[in-house]
Short mmCIF file of C-alpha atoms in Angstrom, two decimals:
data_model
loop_
_atom_site.label_atom_id
_atom_site.label_comp_id
_atom_site.label_asym_id
_atom_site.label_seq_id
_atom_site.Cartn_x
_atom_site.Cartn_y
_atom_site.Cartn_z
CA MET F 853 40.68 -31.14 -1.96
CA GLY F 854 36.98 -31.45 -1.27
CA GLU F 855 34.39 -30.97 -3.95
CA GLN F 856 33.66 -27.33 -4.64
CA PRO F 857 30.08 -26.32 -3.80
CA LYS F 858 27.91 -25.90 -6.85
CA GLU F 859 26.89 -22.32 -7.49
CA GLU F 860 23.12 -21.88 -7.43
CA ARG F 861 21.32 -18.66 -8.29
CA ILE F 862 18.35 -18.09 -6.02
CA PHE F 863 17.29 -14.65 -7.24
CA SER F 864 17.26 -13.45 -10.83
CA THR F 865 19.70 -10.78 -11.98
CA ALA F 866 16.77 -8.45 -12.56
CA ALA F 867 15.32 -8.93 -9.07
CA THR F 868 18.72 -8.42 -7.47
CA TRP F 869 19.38 -5.22 -9.44
CA LEU F 870 15.95 -3.77 -8.59
CA THR F 871 16.39 -4.54 -4.88
CA GLU F 872 19.83 -3.01 -4.87
CA LYS F 873 18.57 0.09 -6.67
CA ALA F 874 15.87 0.59 -4.04
CA LEU F 875 18.33 0.22 -1.15
CA VAL F 876 20.75 2.77 -2.60
CA GLN F 877 18.18 5.56 -2.68
CA ARG F 878 18.91 6.99 0.77
CA ASP F 879 22.18 8.56 1.91
CA ARG F 880 23.73 8.14 5.35
CA PRO F 881 21.43 9.48 8.08
CA ASP F 882 23.88 11.52 10.10
CA PHE F 883 25.05 13.82 7.30
CA PRO F 884 22.67 13.82 4.27
CA SER F 885 24.52 16.55 2.39
CA ARG F 886 27.53 14.27 2.34
CA ALA F 887 26.01 12.63 -0.73
CA ASP F 888 27.48 15.50 -2.75
CA TYR F 889 30.97 14.07 -2.38
CA THR F 890 30.66 10.56 -0.93
CA GLY F 891 27.35 9.11 -2.08
CA LYS F 892 28.28 9.42 -5.73
CA ARG F 893 31.59 7.66 -5.14
CA HIS F 894 30.16 5.09 -2.71
CA PRO F 895 26.60 4.20 -3.73
CA LEU F 896 26.12 1.78 -0.84
CA ALA F 897 23.04 -0.42 -0.58
CA TRP F 898 21.86 -0.66 3.02
CA LYS F 899 18.94 -1.63 5.24
CA THR F 900 18.37 -0.86 8.91
CA GLY F 901 16.37 -2.53 11.64
CA THR F 902 15.15 -1.69 15.13
CA SER F 903 13.61 -4.47 17.17
CA PHE F 904 10.34 -4.00 19.03
CA GLY F 905 11.04 -2.46 22.42
CA PHE F 906 14.44 -1.06 21.34
CA HIS F 907 16.41 -4.20 22.20
CA ASP F 908 18.49 -4.36 18.99
CA ALA F 909 19.74 -1.90 16.41
CA TRP F 910 21.35 -3.12 13.22
CA THR F 911 22.32 -2.13 9.71
CA SER F 912 23.40 -4.45 6.94
CA GLY F 913 24.54 -3.56 3.45
CA TRP F 914 27.06 -3.94 0.69
CA GLY F 915 29.21 -2.04 -1.72
CA ASP F 916 31.29 -3.24 -4.65
CA LYS F 917 33.41 -5.86 -2.81
CA TYR F 918 32.34 -5.99 0.83
CA VAL F 919 29.26 -6.87 2.86
CA THR F 920 29.05 -5.43 6.36
CA THR F 921 26.58 -5.94 9.19
CA ILE F 922 26.57 -3.76 12.29
CA TRP F 923 24.70 -4.76 15.46
CA PHE F 924 24.21 -2.84 18.68
CA GLY F 925 22.51 -4.25 21.76
CA ASN F 926 22.97 -5.20 25.38
CA LEU F 927 24.05 -8.73 26.26
CA ASP F 928 21.36 -8.91 28.94
CA TYR F 929 18.77 -7.96 26.28
CA SER F 930 17.82 -4.79 28.13
CA SER F 931 16.30 -2.05 25.99
CA SER F 932 17.50 1.47 25.34
CA SER F 933 15.92 4.39 23.49
CA HIS F 934 19.31 4.86 21.78
CA LEU F 935 19.10 1.49 20.02
CA ILE F 936 17.75 2.76 16.70
CA GLY F 937 19.09 1.12 13.57
CA SER F 938 19.47 4.12 11.30
CA GLU F 939 20.81 6.48 13.94
CA ILE F 940 23.41 4.33 15.68
CA ALA F 941 24.21 1.32 13.49
CA GLY F 942 23.72 3.17 10.20
CA THR F 943 26.35 5.80 10.91
CA VAL F 944 28.95 3.17 11.89
CA PHE F 945 28.14 1.19 8.74
CA PHE F 946 28.93 4.20 6.55
CA ASP F 947 32.09 5.07 8.50
CA ILE F 948 33.46 1.58 7.90
CA MET F 949 32.34 1.10 4.30
CA GLU F 950 33.58 4.47 3.12
CA GLN F 951 37.04 3.52 4.40
CA ILE F 952 37.31 0.00 3.00
CA GLU F 953 35.47 0.47 -0.30
CA LYS F 954 37.23 2.21 -3.16
CA PRO F 955 35.06 4.53 -5.30
CA PHE F 956 32.82 2.50 -7.59
CA SER F 957 29.73 2.76 -9.76
CA ARG F 958 26.69 0.53 -9.75
CA LYS F 959 26.09 -1.67 -12.76
CA THR F 960 23.59 -0.62 -15.39
CA ALA F 961 20.22 -2.38 -15.68
CA PRO F 962 20.48 -6.00 -16.90
CA PRO F 963 19.00 -6.86 -20.31
CA ASP F 964 15.99 -8.68 -18.83
CA LEU F 965 14.64 -5.38 -17.46
CA ILE F 966 12.70 -2.91 -19.57
CA PRO F 967 11.72 0.69 -18.79
CA ILE F 968 8.00 1.33 -18.29
CA GLU F 969 6.05 4.51 -17.61
CA VAL F 970 4.26 4.53 -14.25
CA CYS F 971 2.24 6.90 -12.10
CA SER F 972 4.62 8.67 -9.74
CA TYR F 973 2.24 8.20 -6.80
CA SER F 974 0.98 4.64 -7.12
CA GLY F 975 3.69 3.03 -9.27
CA ARG F 976 0.93 1.51 -11.43
CA ILE F 977 0.25 1.94 -15.13
CA PRO F 978 -0.93 5.57 -15.49
CA THR F 979 -4.44 6.53 -16.52
CA ALA F 980 -5.50 9.75 -18.23
CA ALA F 981 -5.90 11.27 -14.74
CA CYS F 982 -2.27 10.68 -13.73
CA GLN F 983 -0.50 13.99 -14.30
CA ASN F 984 2.84 13.13 -12.70
CA ARG F 985 4.61 10.19 -14.30
CA GLU F 986 8.07 8.68 -14.29
CA TYR F 987 9.93 5.75 -15.75
CA SER F 988 10.70 2.64 -13.76
CA PHE F 989 11.99 -0.83 -14.59
CA ALA F 990 10.19 -4.14 -14.73
CA ARG F 991 11.17 -7.69 -15.57
CA MET F 992 10.15 -8.56 -19.12
CA GLU F 993 7.99 -11.47 -17.99
CA ARG F 994 6.47 -9.56 -15.04
CA VAL F 995 5.37 -6.21 -16.43
CA GLY F 996 2.45 -4.97 -14.37
CA THR F 997 -0.92 -4.47 -16.02
CA LYS F 998 -2.96 -2.95 -13.18
CA ARG F 999 -3.82 0.70 -13.68
CA CYS F 1000 -3.53 3.44 -11.07
CA PRO F 1001 -6.58 3.27 -8.76
CA ASN F 1002 -5.88 6.58 -7.00
CA HIS F 1003 -6.23 9.24 -9.70
CA HIS F 1004 -9.63 10.03 -11.17
CA LEU F 1005 -11.02 12.57 -13.62
CA ILE F 1006 -14.12 14.18 -12.13
CA GLU F 1007 -16.46 16.97 -13.14
CA ILE F 1008 -16.58 20.12 -11.01
CA ASN F 1009 -19.30 22.76 -11.21
CA ASP F 1010 -18.81 26.52 -10.87
CA ILE F 1011 -18.81 26.44 -7.06
CA GLY F 1012 -16.40 23.52 -6.71
CA GLU F 1013 -18.90 20.72 -6.13
CA ARG F 1014 -18.59 17.27 -7.66
CA VAL F 1015 -21.12 16.47 -10.39
CA THR F 1016 -21.62 14.28 -13.42
CA LYS F 1017 -22.77 15.36 -16.86
CA GLN F 1018 -26.11 13.66 -16.18
CA CYS F 1019 -26.91 15.69 -13.06
CA SER F 1020 -25.03 18.97 -13.59
CA GLN F 1021 -27.09 22.15 -13.90
CA GLY F 1022 -24.52 24.38 -15.57
CA THR F 1023 -21.02 24.45 -16.98
CA THR F 1024 -18.49 22.01 -15.57
CA THR F 1025 -14.73 21.64 -15.53
CA GLN F 1026 -12.86 18.36 -15.64
CA LYS F 1027 -10.30 17.95 -12.87
CA SER F 1028 -7.77 15.29 -11.95
CA ILE F 1029 -7.90 14.41 -8.27
CA LEU F 1030 -5.96 12.07 -6.00
CA VAL F 1031 -8.28 9.75 -4.08
CA HIS F 1032 -6.70 7.80 -1.23
CA SER F 1033 -7.73 4.20 -0.68
CA PRO F 1034 -10.37 3.45 2.00
CA GLU F 1035 -7.73 1.49 3.92
CA TYR F 1036 -5.47 4.55 4.05
CA LEU F 1037 -8.29 6.85 5.14
CA ARG F 1038 -9.33 4.40 7.86
CA TRP F 1039 -5.74 4.16 9.13
CA SER F 1040 -4.92 7.88 8.91
CA LYS F 1041 -8.38 9.06 10.06
CA LEU F 1042 -8.16 11.77 7.38
CA PRO F 1043 -11.23 12.93 5.46
CA SER F 1044 -11.66 12.02 1.82
CA SER F 1045 -10.02 14.40 -0.66
CA LEU F 1046 -13.07 14.30 -2.92
CA PRO F 1047 -14.94 17.62 -3.29
CA PRO F 1048 -18.42 17.71 -1.78
CA LEU F 1049 -21.15 16.16 -3.89
CA ALA F 1050 -23.67 18.55 -5.39
CA GLU F 1051 -27.18 18.17 -3.97
CA SER F 1052 -28.57 17.65 -7.46
CA CYS F 1053 -26.28 14.61 -7.88
CA GLU F 1054 -27.17 12.79 -4.68
CA GLY F 1055 -27.13 9.10 -5.54
CA ASN F 1056 -25.84 9.74 -9.06
CA SER F 1057 -22.11 10.49 -8.81
CA TYR F 1058 -19.90 7.41 -8.82
CA MET F 1059 -16.36 6.58 -9.74
CA LYS F 1060 -15.66 3.26 -11.41
CA SER F 1061 -13.73 1.16 -8.90
CA LYS F 1062 -13.81 -2.20 -7.19
CA ILE F 1063 -16.01 -2.72 -4.13
CA LEU F 1064 -14.86 -5.11 -1.38
CA ILE F 1065 -16.78 -6.30 1.66
CA GLN F 1066 -14.71 -5.70 4.79
CA SER F 1067 -17.25 -6.85 7.39
CA PRO F 1068 -18.02 -9.66 7.78
CA ARG F 1069 -15.14 -11.57 6.22
CA GLU F 1070 -15.38 -14.52 3.86
CA SER F 1071 -16.06 -17.83 5.69
CA GLN F 1072 -16.38 -16.04 9.03
CA HIS F 1073 -18.07 -18.08 11.78
CA ILE F 1074 -20.32 -15.82 13.84
CA LEU F 1075 -21.38 -17.08 17.29
CA LEU F 1076 -24.49 -15.68 18.98
CA LEU F 1077 -24.43 -15.57 22.77
CA ASN F 1078 -27.27 -17.59 24.35
CA ASP F 1079 -30.68 -16.40 23.15
CA GLN F 1080 -29.60 -12.83 22.53
CA GLU F 1081 -29.91 -11.23 19.12
CA SER F 1082 -26.76 -9.90 17.54
CA ASN F 1083 -26.37 -7.02 15.11
CA ILE F 1084 -23.55 -7.63 12.63
CA PRO F 1085 -21.96 -4.63 10.87
CA LEU F 1086 -22.09 -4.73 7.07
CA ARG F 1087 -19.32 -2.54 5.71
CA ALA F 1088 -17.59 -2.31 2.32
CA ASP F 1089 -14.63 -0.38 0.91
CA PHE F 1090 -15.29 1.75 -2.16
CA MET F 1091 -13.29 4.67 -3.55
CA ASP F 1092 -16.31 7.00 -3.56
CA PRO F 1093 -17.60 7.40 0.02
CA ASP F 1094 -20.73 9.20 -1.25
CA ALA F 1095 -21.77 6.34 -3.53
CA LEU F 1096 -24.93 4.47 -2.63
CA VAL F 1097 -24.45 0.74 -2.10
CA TYR F 1098 -27.17 -1.88 -1.84
CA TRP F 1099 -26.97 -4.84 0.57
CA PHE F 1100 -28.52 -8.27 0.11
CA ILE F 1101 -28.70 -11.32 2.39
CA ASP F 1102 -29.41 -14.54 0.48
CA GLN F 1103 -30.57 -12.36 -2.46
CA GLN F 1104 -33.06 -10.53 -0.26
CA PHE F 1105 -32.65 -6.73 -0.18
CA GLN F 1106 -31.62 -5.47 3.29
CA GLY F 1107 -31.08 -1.77 2.75
CA LYS F 1108 -28.85 0.87 1.23
CA THR F 1109 -26.15 3.10 2.68
CA LYS F 1110 -23.41 5.36 1.49
CA ALA F 1111 -20.20 3.47 0.85
CA GLY F 1112 -18.51 4.94 3.89
CA GLU F 1113 -21.36 4.00 6.25
CA THR F 1114 -22.32 0.80 8.11
CA LEU F 1115 -25.56 -1.14 7.79
CA TRP F 1116 -26.46 -3.34 10.77
CA TRP F 1117 -27.84 -6.81 10.08
CA LYS F 1118 -29.83 -8.75 12.70
CA ALA F 1119 -28.13 -12.11 12.19
CA THR F 1120 -30.13 -15.33 11.99
CA LEU F 1121 -28.87 -18.90 12.34
CA GLY F 1122 -27.52 -20.71 9.32
CA THR F 1123 -25.19 -20.15 6.39
CA HIS F 1124 -25.80 -16.92 4.49
CA VAL F 1125 -24.51 -15.24 1.36
CA ILE F 1126 -24.00 -11.51 1.90
CA SER F 1127 -23.62 -9.36 -1.21
CA VAL F 1128 -23.22 -5.67 -1.97
CA GLU F 1129 -23.74 -3.85 -5.25
CA THR F 1130 -23.38 -0.34 -6.66
CA PRO F 1131 -25.64 1.23 -9.31
CA LEU F 1132 -22.77 0.91 -11.81
CA GLY F 1133 -22.70 -2.87 -11.38
CA GLU F 1134 -19.69 -3.43 -9.13
CA LYS F 1135 -20.37 -6.39 -6.84
CA ASP F 1136 -18.82 -8.42 -4.05
CA GLN F 1137 -20.10 -11.22 -1.85
CA VAL F 1138 -19.04 -13.37 1.09
CA SER F 1139 -20.44 -16.49 2.76
CA VAL F 1140 -20.75 -16.64 6.56
CA THR F 1141 -22.15 -19.08 9.12
CA VAL F 1142 -24.14 -17.98 12.16
CA ASP F 1143 -24.45 -20.37 15.12
CA ARG F 1144 -25.22 -20.41 18.83
CA PHE F 1145 -22.40 -20.29 21.36
#
């Protein structure tokens, strides 16, 4: 008899349980209502995949005793619009697993996981603005500390405009509002969910959040073509698109814009430090090098 392979745990019990819990959340795609009488008896963990160009469709998952992987594809690697993991491989996966697996229940959370309250939207530690909350699990040694960046308490005047106590001209009401990240707004092309800023608060209504320079990037090497001048876009991400931000090149003031706008910089040769700052003191900076092509 050969030597038995030594068992080695790669993932912690907590990480495995959390992954499994996430993959059990969705019932079979062809008959969702079937969860009423099969999902509870067969809480299968599963993950689908569809390759780029519809060349492969697969589903892999496990139950209490068995692991099953289903693959569909053409041997000549030709594509087909029918090769979609959840629709074709997923249904076969459930048909097989529901036959070979006896009814079972998933194990309860391991002792190295603790329940924590999180914001239902962001999954981060809730702030006073987070109205919808739920409990999740986290590893004892990896409990998150970052607070929800998407919910904010703002002041609204009588006509629904955004104000602060310093610039309001009447009674105000505090309101919790969901503010999507600049990255999400740029991707979705949706407008900001923030109410319009009152005219009396122009340049005075800011939400505390981190500001990050998006253009140019840290250590970027900018090449100017021949003797032509080049205008480089200066752009930063900030949760409040109406906030004024101030731009500096090598500590020299260049101009101010709203956070959602672009300031154009006429680049000069050399290494430069580009920084941006808000009136509340949030800052970011990058270093770039400008050279001739």
